Coordinates of C-alpha atoms in Angstrom, one line a residue:
Chain J
X99 CA 0.0 0.0 0.0
X100 CA 2.9 2.4 0.8
X101 CA 4.3 1.8 -2.6
X102 CA 0.9 2.8 -4.1
X103 CA 0.8 6.0 -2.0
X104 CA 4.3 6.8 -3.2
X105 CA 3.2 6.3 -6.8
X106 CA 0.1 8.5 -6.4
X107 CA 2.3 11.3 -4.9
X108 CA 4.6 11.1 -7.9
X109 CA 1.6 11.0 -10.4
X110 CA 0.1 14.1 -8.7
X111 CA 3.3 16.1 -8.5
X112 CA 4.3 15.4 -12.1
X113 CA 1.0 16.9 -13.3
X114 CA 0.9 19.7 -10.7
X115 CA -2.5 18.5 -9.6
X116 CA -1.9 18.9 -5.9
X117 CA -3.4 22.4 -6.1
X118 CA -6.8 20.7 -6.8
X119 CA -6.5 18.2 -4.0
X120 CA -8.1 20.1 -1.1
X121 CA -9.8 17.6 1.2
X122 CA -13.1 19.1 0.2
X123 CA -12.4 18.3 -3.5
X124 CA -11.1 14.9 -2.7
X125 CA -14.3 14.1 -0.8
X126 CA -16.3 15.2 -3.9
X127 CA -14.1 13.1 -6.2
X128 CA -14.5 10.1 -4.0
X129 CA -18.3 10.5 -4.1
X130 CA -18.2 10.8 -7.9
X131 CA -16.3 7.6 -8.2
X132 CA -18.6 5.9 -5.7
X133 CA -21.5 7.0 -7.9
X134 CA -19.8 5.4 -11.0
X135 CA -19.5 2.2 -9.1
X136 CA -23.2 2.4 -8.1
X137 CA -24.2 2.9 -11.7
X138 CA -22.9 -0.5 -12.6
X139 CA -25.3 -2.1 -10.2
X140 CA -28.4 0.1 -10.4
X141 CA -30.5 -2.1 -12.7
X142 CA -29.2 -5.5 -11.7
X143 CA -31.1 -7.8 -9.4
X144 CA -29.3 -8.8 -6.3
X145 CA -28.6 -12.2 -7.9
X146 CA -27.2 -10.7 -11.1
X147 CA -25.0 -8.4 -9.0
X148 CA -23.4 -11.5 -7.5
X149 CA -22.4 -12.9 -10.9
X150 CA -21.4 -9.9 -13.0
X151 CA -20.5 -10.5 -16.6
X152 CA -16.7 -10.4 -17.3
X153 CA -16.7 -6.9 -18.8
X154 CA -18.8 -5.5 -15.9
X155 CA -16.6 -7.2 -13.4
X156 CA -13.6 -5.4 -14.9
X157 CA -15.4 -2.1 -14.7
X158 CA -16.2 -2.8 -11.1
X159 CA -12.5 -3.4 -10.3
X160 CA -11.7 -0.1 -12.0
X161 CA -14.2 1.9 -10.1
X162 CA -13.3 0.2 -6.8
X163 CA -9.7 1.2 -7.5
X164 CA -10.8 4.8 -8.1
X165 CA -12.6 5.0 -4.8
X166 CA -9.6 3.4 -3.0
X167 CA -7.2 5.9 -4.7
X168 CA -9.2 8.8 -3.2
X169 CA -9.3 7.1 0.2
X170 CA -5.5 7.0 0.0
X171 CA -5.1 10.6 -1.3
X172 CA -7.3 12.0 1.4
X173 CA -5.6 10.0 4.1
X174 CA -2.2 11.1 2.8
X175 CA -3.4 14.8 2.7
X176 CA -4.7 14.8 6.2
X177 CA -2.1 12.6 7.7
X178 CA -4.5 9.8 8.6
X179 CA -3.2 6.3 8.9
X180 CA -5.9 4.5 7.0
X181 CA -5.1 1.0 8.3
X182 CA -5.0 2.2 11.9
X183 CA -8.2 4.2 11.5
X184 CA -9.9 1.1 10.0
X185 CA -8.8 -1.1 12.9
X186 CA -10.1 1.5 15.4
X187 CA -13.4 1.7 13.6
X188 CA -13.7 -2.1 13.5
X189 CA -13.1 -2.2 17.3
X190 CA -15.9 0.3 17.7
X191 CA -18.3 -1.7 15.5
X192 CA -17.4 -5.0 17.3
X193 CA -18.5 -3.3 20.6
X194 CA -21.5 -1.5 19.1
X195 CA -23.0 -4.6 17.5
X196 CA -22.7 -7.6 19.9
X197 CA -23.1 -10.7 17.8
X198 CA -25.7 -12.1 20.1
X199 CA -28.0 -9.1 19.9
X200 CA -27.9 -8.4 16.2
X201 CA -27.4 -11.8 14.6
X202 CA -29.2 -12.0 11.2
X203 CA -31.0 -8.7 11.6
X204 CA -30.6 -5.9 9.1
X205 CA -32.6 -3.6 11.4
X206 CA -29.8 -3.6 13.9
X207 CA -27.3 -3.1 11.2
X208 CA -27.7 0.5 10.5
X209 CA -24.4 2.3 10.0
X210 CA -21.6 -0.2 10.3
Chain Q
X99 CA -4.6 -5.4 4.9
X100 CA -5.1 -9.2 4.7
X101 CA -5.5 -9.2 8.5
X102 CA -8.3 -6.6 8.2
X103 CA -10.1 -8.6 5.5
X104 CA -9.8 -11.7 7.8
X105 CA -11.3 -9.7 10.7
X106 CA -14.1 -8.4 8.5
X107 CA -15.0 -11.9 7.4
X108 CA -15.2 -13.0 11.1
X109 CA -17.2 -10.0 12.1
X110 CA -19.7 -10.7 9.3
X111 CA -19.9 -14.4 9.9
X112 CA -20.5 -14.0 13.6
X113 CA -23.5 -11.7 13.0
X114 CA -24.8 -13.8 10.0
X115 CA -24.8 -10.6 8.0
X116 CA -23.3 -12.2 4.8
X117 CA -26.9 -12.6 3.6
X118 CA -27.1 -8.8 3.2
X119 CA -23.8 -8.5 1.5
X120 CA -24.8 -8.8 -2.2
X121 CA -22.5 -6.7 -4.3
X122 CA -25.5 -4.5 -5.1
X123 CA -26.1 -3.8 -1.4
X124 CA -22.4 -3.3 -0.7
X125 CA -22.2 -0.7 -3.5
X126 CA -25.1 1.1 -1.9
X127 CA -23.5 1.0 1.6
X128 CA -20.2 2.3 0.2
X129 CA -22.1 5.2 -1.3
X130 CA -24.0 5.9 2.0
X131 CA -20.6 6.1 3.8
X132 CA -19.1 8.2 1.0
X133 CA -22.1 10.6 1.6
X134 CA -21.4 10.8 5.3
X135 CA -17.8 11.7 4.5
X136 CA -19.0 14.4 2.1
X137 CA -21.3 15.8 4.8
X138 CA -18.3 16.7 6.9
X139 CA -17.0 18.9 4.2
X140 CA -20.2 20.4 2.6
X141 CA -20.1 23.8 4.3
X142 CA -16.4 24.2 4.7
X143 CA -14.3 26.5 2.6
X144 CA -11.5 24.7 0.7
X145 CA -9.1 26.3 3.2
X146 CA -11.1 25.2 6.2
X147 CA -11.2 21.7 4.8
X148 CA -7.4 21.5 4.8
X149 CA -7.2 22.3 8.5
X150 CA -10.2 20.4 10.1
X151 CA -10.8 20.8 13.8
X152 CA -9.6 17.8 15.9
X153 CA -13.1 16.3 16.4
X154 CA -13.9 16.7 12.7
X155 CA -10.6 15.1 11.7
X156 CA -11.5 12.1 13.8
X157 CA -14.9 11.8 12.2
X158 CA -13.2 12.0 8.8
X159 CA -11.0 9.1 9.8
X160 CA -14.0 7.1 10.8
X161 CA -15.9 7.7 7.6
X162 CA -12.8 7.0 5.5
X163 CA -12.5 3.7 7.3
X164 CA -16.1 2.9 6.6
X165 CA -15.6 3.5 2.9
X166 CA -12.5 1.5 2.9
X167 CA -14.2 -1.4 4.7
X168 CA -16.8 -1.5 1.9
X169 CA -14.1 -1.5 -0.7
X170 CA -12.6 -4.5 1.0
X171 CA -15.9 -6.3 1.5
X172 CA -16.8 -5.9 -2.2
X173 CA -13.4 -6.9 -3.4
X174 CA -13.5 -10.0 -1.2
X175 CA -17.0 -10.9 -2.4
X176 CA -16.2 -10.6 -6.0
X177 CA -12.7 -12.0 -5.8
X178 CA -11.0 -8.8 -6.9
X179 CA -7.4 -8.1 -5.8
X180 CA -7.8 -4.5 -4.8
X181 CA -4.1 -3.7 -4.8
X182 CA -3.6 -5.3 -8.2
X183 CA -6.7 -3.5 -9.6
X184 CA -5.4 -0.2 -8.2
X185 CA -2.0 -0.7 -9.8
X186 CA -3.6 -1.5 -13.1
X187 CA -5.9 1.5 -12.9
X188 CA -2.9 3.7 -12.1
X189 CA -1.0 2.4 -15.2
X190 CA -4.1 3.4 -17.3
X191 CA -4.2 6.9 -15.7
X192 CA -0.5 7.4 -16.3
X193 CA -0.9 6.6 -20.0
X194 CA -4.2 8.6 -20.3
X195 CA -2.9 11.8 -18.7
X196 CA 0.6 12.5 -20.1
X197 CA 2.2 14.9 -17.6
X198 CA 3.3 17.3 -20.4
X199 CA -0.2 17.6 -21.8
X200 CA -2.3 18.1 -18.6
X201 CA 0.1 19.8 -16.2
X202 CA -1.8 22.2 -14.0
X203 CA -5.1 21.8 -15.8
X204 CA -8.2 20.7 -14.1
X205 CA -10.0 20.6 -17.4
X206 CA -7.9 17.7 -18.6
X207 CA -8.4 16.0 -15.3
X208 CA -11.9 14.7 -15.7
X209 CA -12.3 11.2 -14.4
X210 CA -9.0 10.0 -12.9
Chain G
X142 CA -43.5 25.2 -6.8
X143 CA -42.9 29.0 -7.1
X144 CA -44.4 29.4 -3.7
X145 CA -41.9 26.9 -2.3
X146 CA -39.0 28.6 -4.0
X147 CA -40.2 31.9 -2.5
X148 CA -40.3 30.3 1.0
X149 CA -36.8 28.9 0.6
X150 CA -35.4 32.3 -0.4
X151 CA -37.0 33.8 2.8
X152 CA -35.8 30.9 4.9
X153 CA -32.2 31.3 3.6
X154 CA -32.2 35.1 3.9
X155 CA -33.5 35.2 7.4
X156 CA -30.6 32.9 8.5
X157 CA -28.0 34.6 6.4
X158 CA -27.1 31.3 4.9
X159 CA -26.9 32.5 1.3
X160 CA -23.1 32.9 1.9
X161 CA -22.8 29.0 2.1
X162 CA -24.9 28.4 -1.0
X163 CA -22.3 28.4 -3.7
X164 CA -23.4 25.9 -6.5
X165 CA -20.5 23.8 -5.5
X166 CA -21.7 23.5 -1.9
X167 CA -25.3 23.0 -3.0
X168 CA -24.2 20.1 -5.3
X169 CA -22.5 18.6 -2.2
X170 CA -25.5 19.0 0.0
X171 CA -27.8 17.5 -2.6
X172 CA -25.5 14.4 -2.7
X173 CA -25.5 14.2 1.1
X174 CA -29.3 14.1 1.1
X175 CA -29.3 11.6 -1.7
X176 CA -27.1 9.4 0.4
X177 CA -29.4 9.7 3.3
X178 CA -32.3 8.5 1.1
X179 CA -30.1 5.6 -0.2
X180 CA -29.4 4.6 3.4
X181 CA -33.1 3.9 3.9
X182 CA -33.0 1.3 1.2
X183 CA -29.5 -0.3 1.5
X184 CA -30.4 -3.5 3.3
X185 CA -34.0 -3.9 1.9
X186 CA -34.8 -6.5 -0.7
X187 CA -36.4 -5.0 -3.8
X188 CA -39.7 -6.4 -2.6
X189 CA -39.4 -4.8 0.8
X190 CA -38.5 -1.5 -0.8
X191 CA -41.8 -1.5 -2.6
X192 CA -43.7 -1.8 0.7
X193 CA -41.8 0.3 3.2
X194 CA -43.1 0.3 6.8
X195 CA -45.0 3.5 7.8
X196 CA -42.1 5.2 9.7
X197 CA -39.7 4.4 6.9
X198 CA -42.1 5.8 4.3
X199 CA -42.2 9.0 6.2
X200 CA -38.4 9.2 6.4
X201 CA -38.3 8.6 2.6
X202 CA -40.7 11.5 2.1
X203 CA -38.5 13.7 4.3
X204 CA -35.3 12.8 2.4
X205 CA -36.9 13.1 -1.0
X206 CA -38.0 16.6 0.1
X207 CA -34.5 17.5 1.1
X208 CA -33.2 16.4 -2.3
X209 CA -35.9 18.4 -4.1
X210 CA -35.1 21.5 -2.0
X211 CA -31.5 21.4 -3.2
X212 CA -32.7 20.9 -6.8
X213 CA -34.7 24.1 -6.3
X214 CA -32.0 26.1 -4.5
X215 CA -29.4 25.2 -7.2
X216 CA -31.9 26.0 -10.1
X217 CA -32.7 29.3 -8.4
X218 CA -29.0 30.2 -7.8
X219 CA -28.0 29.4 -11.4
X220 CA -31.2 30.8 -13.0
X221 CA -32.2 27.5 -14.4
X222 CA -35.9 26.8 -15.1
X223 CA -36.2 23.3 -13.6
X224 CA -39.5 22.4 -15.3
X225 CA -38.3 23.6 -18.6
X226 CA -34.9 21.8 -18.2
X227 CA -36.8 18.6 -17.3
X228 CA -39.1 18.8 -20.3
X229 CA -36.0 19.3 -22.5
X230 CA -34.2 16.4 -21.0
X231 CA -37.3 14.2 -21.5
X232 CA -37.4 15.1 -25.1
X233 CA -33.8 14.0 -25.4
X234 CA -34.5 10.7 -23.7
X235 CA -37.5 10.0 -25.8
X236 CA -35.3 10.4 -28.9
X237 CA -32.4 8.5 -27.4
X238 CA -34.3 5.5 -26.3
X239 CA -36.8 4.5 -29.1
X240 CA -39.5 2.3 -27.4
X241 CA -39.2 -0.3 -30.1
X242 CA -35.4 -0.8 -29.6
X243 CA -35.1 -0.8 -25.9
X244 CA -38.4 -2.3 -24.7
X245 CA -37.9 -4.4 -21.5
X246 CA -34.1 -4.1 -21.6
X247 CA -32.1 -2.7 -18.7
X248 CA -29.0 -2.9 -20.8
X249 CA -30.2 -0.2 -23.2
X250 CA -31.3 1.8 -20.2
X251 CA -28.0 3.2 -19.1
X252 CA -28.2 6.8 -18.1
X253 CA -31.8 8.0 -18.5
Chain K
X45 CA -45.4 19.2 -12.6
X46 CA -48.4 16.8 -13.0
X47 CA -48.0 17.0 -16.8
X48 CA -44.3 15.9 -16.4
X49 CA -45.3 13.0 -14.1
X50 CA -47.9 11.9 -16.7
X51 CA -45.2 12.0 -19.5
X52 CA -42.8 10.0 -17.3
X53 CA -45.4 7.3 -16.8
X54 CA -46.0 7.1 -20.5
X55 CA -42.3 7.0 -21.3
X56 CA -41.8 4.2 -18.8
X57 CA -44.8 2.2 -19.9
X58 CA -43.9 2.4 -23.6
X59 CA -40.5 0.9 -22.8
X60 CA -41.7 -1.6 -20.3
X61 CA -39.2 -0.3 -17.8
X62 CA -41.6 -0.3 -14.8
X63 CA -40.1 -3.7 -13.9
X64 CA -36.8 -2.0 -13.1
X65 CA -38.3 0.8 -11.0
X66 CA -38.4 -0.7 -7.6
X67 CA -37.9 2.1 -5.0
X68 CA -34.5 0.6 -4.2
X69 CA -33.4 0.9 -7.8
X70 CA -34.8 4.4 -8.1
X71 CA -32.9 5.5 -5.0
X72 CA -29.7 4.1 -6.6
X73 CA -30.4 5.8 -9.9
X74 CA -31.1 9.1 -8.1
X75 CA -27.7 8.8 -6.4
X76 CA -26.0 8.0 -9.7
X77 CA -27.4 11.2 -11.3
X78 CA -26.5 13.2 -8.2
X79 CA -23.0 12.0 -8.6
X80 CA -22.9 13.1 -12.2
X81 CA -24.1 16.5 -11.1
X82 CA -21.3 16.6 -8.5
X83 CA -18.7 15.6 -11.1
X84 CA -19.4 18.9 -12.9
X85 CA -18.3 20.8 -9.7
X86 CA -15.5 18.7 -8.3
X87 CA -12.5 20.7 -9.5
X88 CA -14.1 24.1 -9.6
X89 CA -13.4 26.8 -7.0
X90 CA -16.5 28.0 -5.2
X91 CA -16.2 31.2 -7.3
X92 CA -15.9 29.3 -10.6
X93 CA -19.0 27.3 -9.6
X94 CA -21.0 30.4 -9.3
X95 CA -20.2 31.4 -12.9
X96 CA -20.1 28.2 -14.9
X97 CA -19.3 28.3 -18.6
X98 CA -22.3 28.0 -20.9
X99 CA -21.7 24.4 -21.9
X100 CA -21.2 23.4 -18.2
X101 CA -24.3 25.3 -17.2
X102 CA -26.3 23.3 -19.8
X103 CA -24.9 20.0 -18.4
X104 CA -25.8 21.2 -14.9
X105 CA -29.4 21.7 -16.1
X106 CA -29.5 18.3 -17.6
X107 CA -28.2 16.5 -14.5
X108 CA -30.5 18.5 -12.2
X109 CA -33.4 17.4 -14.5
X110 CA -32.3 13.8 -14.1
X111 CA -32.2 14.0 -10.3
X112 CA -35.6 15.7 -10.4
X113 CA -37.0 13.0 -12.6
X114 CA -36.0 10.3 -10.1
X115 CA -37.6 12.4 -7.3
X116 CA -40.8 12.3 -9.3
X117 CA -40.6 8.6 -10.2
X118 CA -40.0 7.6 -6.6
X119 CA -42.8 9.9 -5.3
X120 CA -45.1 8.5 -7.9
X121 CA -44.2 4.9 -7.1
X122 CA -44.6 5.3 -3.3
X123 CA -47.6 7.6 -3.6
X124 CA -45.8 10.5 -1.9
X125 CA -47.1 14.0 -2.6
X126 CA -43.7 15.6 -3.2
X127 CA -44.9 19.2 -2.9
X128 CA -46.8 18.5 0.3
X129 CA -43.8 16.5 1.7
X130 CA -41.5 19.5 0.9
X131 CA -43.8 21.9 2.6
X132 CA -43.9 19.7 5.7
X133 CA -40.1 19.4 5.7
X134 CA -39.7 23.1 5.5
X135 CA -42.0 23.7 8.4
X136 CA -39.8 21.3 10.4
X137 CA -36.7 23.1 9.3
X138 CA -38.2 26.5 10.2
X139 CA -38.9 25.2 13.7
X140 CA -35.6 23.4 14.0
X141 CA -33.4 26.3 13.0
X142 CA -34.7 29.5 14.7
X143 CA -33.3 32.4 12.7
X144 CA -32.0 34.2 15.8
X145 CA -30.0 31.2 17.0
X146 CA -28.4 30.1 13.7
X147 CA -27.9 33.3 11.8
X148 CA -24.7 33.2 9.7
X149 CA -23.5 30.0 11.2
X150 CA -22.7 26.9 9.1
X151 CA -22.1 24.9 12.3
X152 CA -25.7 25.1 13.2
X153 CA -26.7 24.2 9.7
X154 CA -26.0 20.5 9.7
X155 CA -28.7 18.6 7.8
X156 CA -31.3 21.1 6.5

């Protein structure tokens, strides 16, 4: 992952695009890419979404990568350790949703 | 990262939440979390967004983690290697946006 | 609708919130509200989504109203006639998707 | 507005697309269009966003229309009176954000 962050920094610097990368803009770009990912699923049934055709699967991989890239750019910009933040959030979720109380219930599963 | 994916699998299995994790639903959940991240920035100026207050910075880290978690859950579900997909996408972007042609221009920088 | 736009203008002016209503910020706020709408549906099956419980139906109405409010605020800000723009877009869609060619196909139905 | 809803019903029926219009799918489509609107603003400064170039302004109108269309399709599907719901939401906001307490403050202005 560090190697990808390094490559993103170089990519951005070589194009002088750092000036556009305010956290506000990065949050917007992340949402734009998330929307492009969503587009691939909007008319699929849940079943179809589990078995995407080969070309759709490749588009999904591309859009997931775009979202991930903006997670990395924002973390890097704001000096957030993404892996540490994720571990901390998971610890919160493990405490917030005790397995015995929420098992099999989507109602209990609001904002994990 | 592998260790986080492993922990997510266990978290999901213990709560019997795998039944809700169709790729269609995961794409929705990823967008919901992306929207919560966006909310933190919506009324900030670009300058304010670069220097978030401590409590906001913590919320940003939490929401970024949520987005990343759904990237991982979807990759895992669809057997996509997220790091490899990201490297492949970056190679495409490096070819698509030659530094000499796009330097400093947001116009050229449409959907990276 | 005009009466609602008038009421929104008054609401905004009385709170001196016009300073936050750049089109960029309004586009963000519209997406935040769209995400809150999406949240209500993320774990529902397609069938459940067609018969939401009474309290969920009320939340849906609230979130739809929020999205609509931002459509109106942005139209008003940029001097766009929303009804005219919608009629123009529908004319484009009617031409782009000839009924005989796309009937019953979600594949043809990409970005209407 | 009624005339537009009528035209949307006809458009959908002639293409036999009603089968795709579960509220869940419509919520996704609304978010996809909201994301396309956001894309137009992602790299603009707040100032640039207030004075979009003519071609961008036209794209904004198109995307706003798309979002509005999905507001109407979802309202129609779930038998929600969009104008009445908006008036009700505005009454809530007027009570929730007393002008004297929130004037000029984006902090107080969280989820209007």
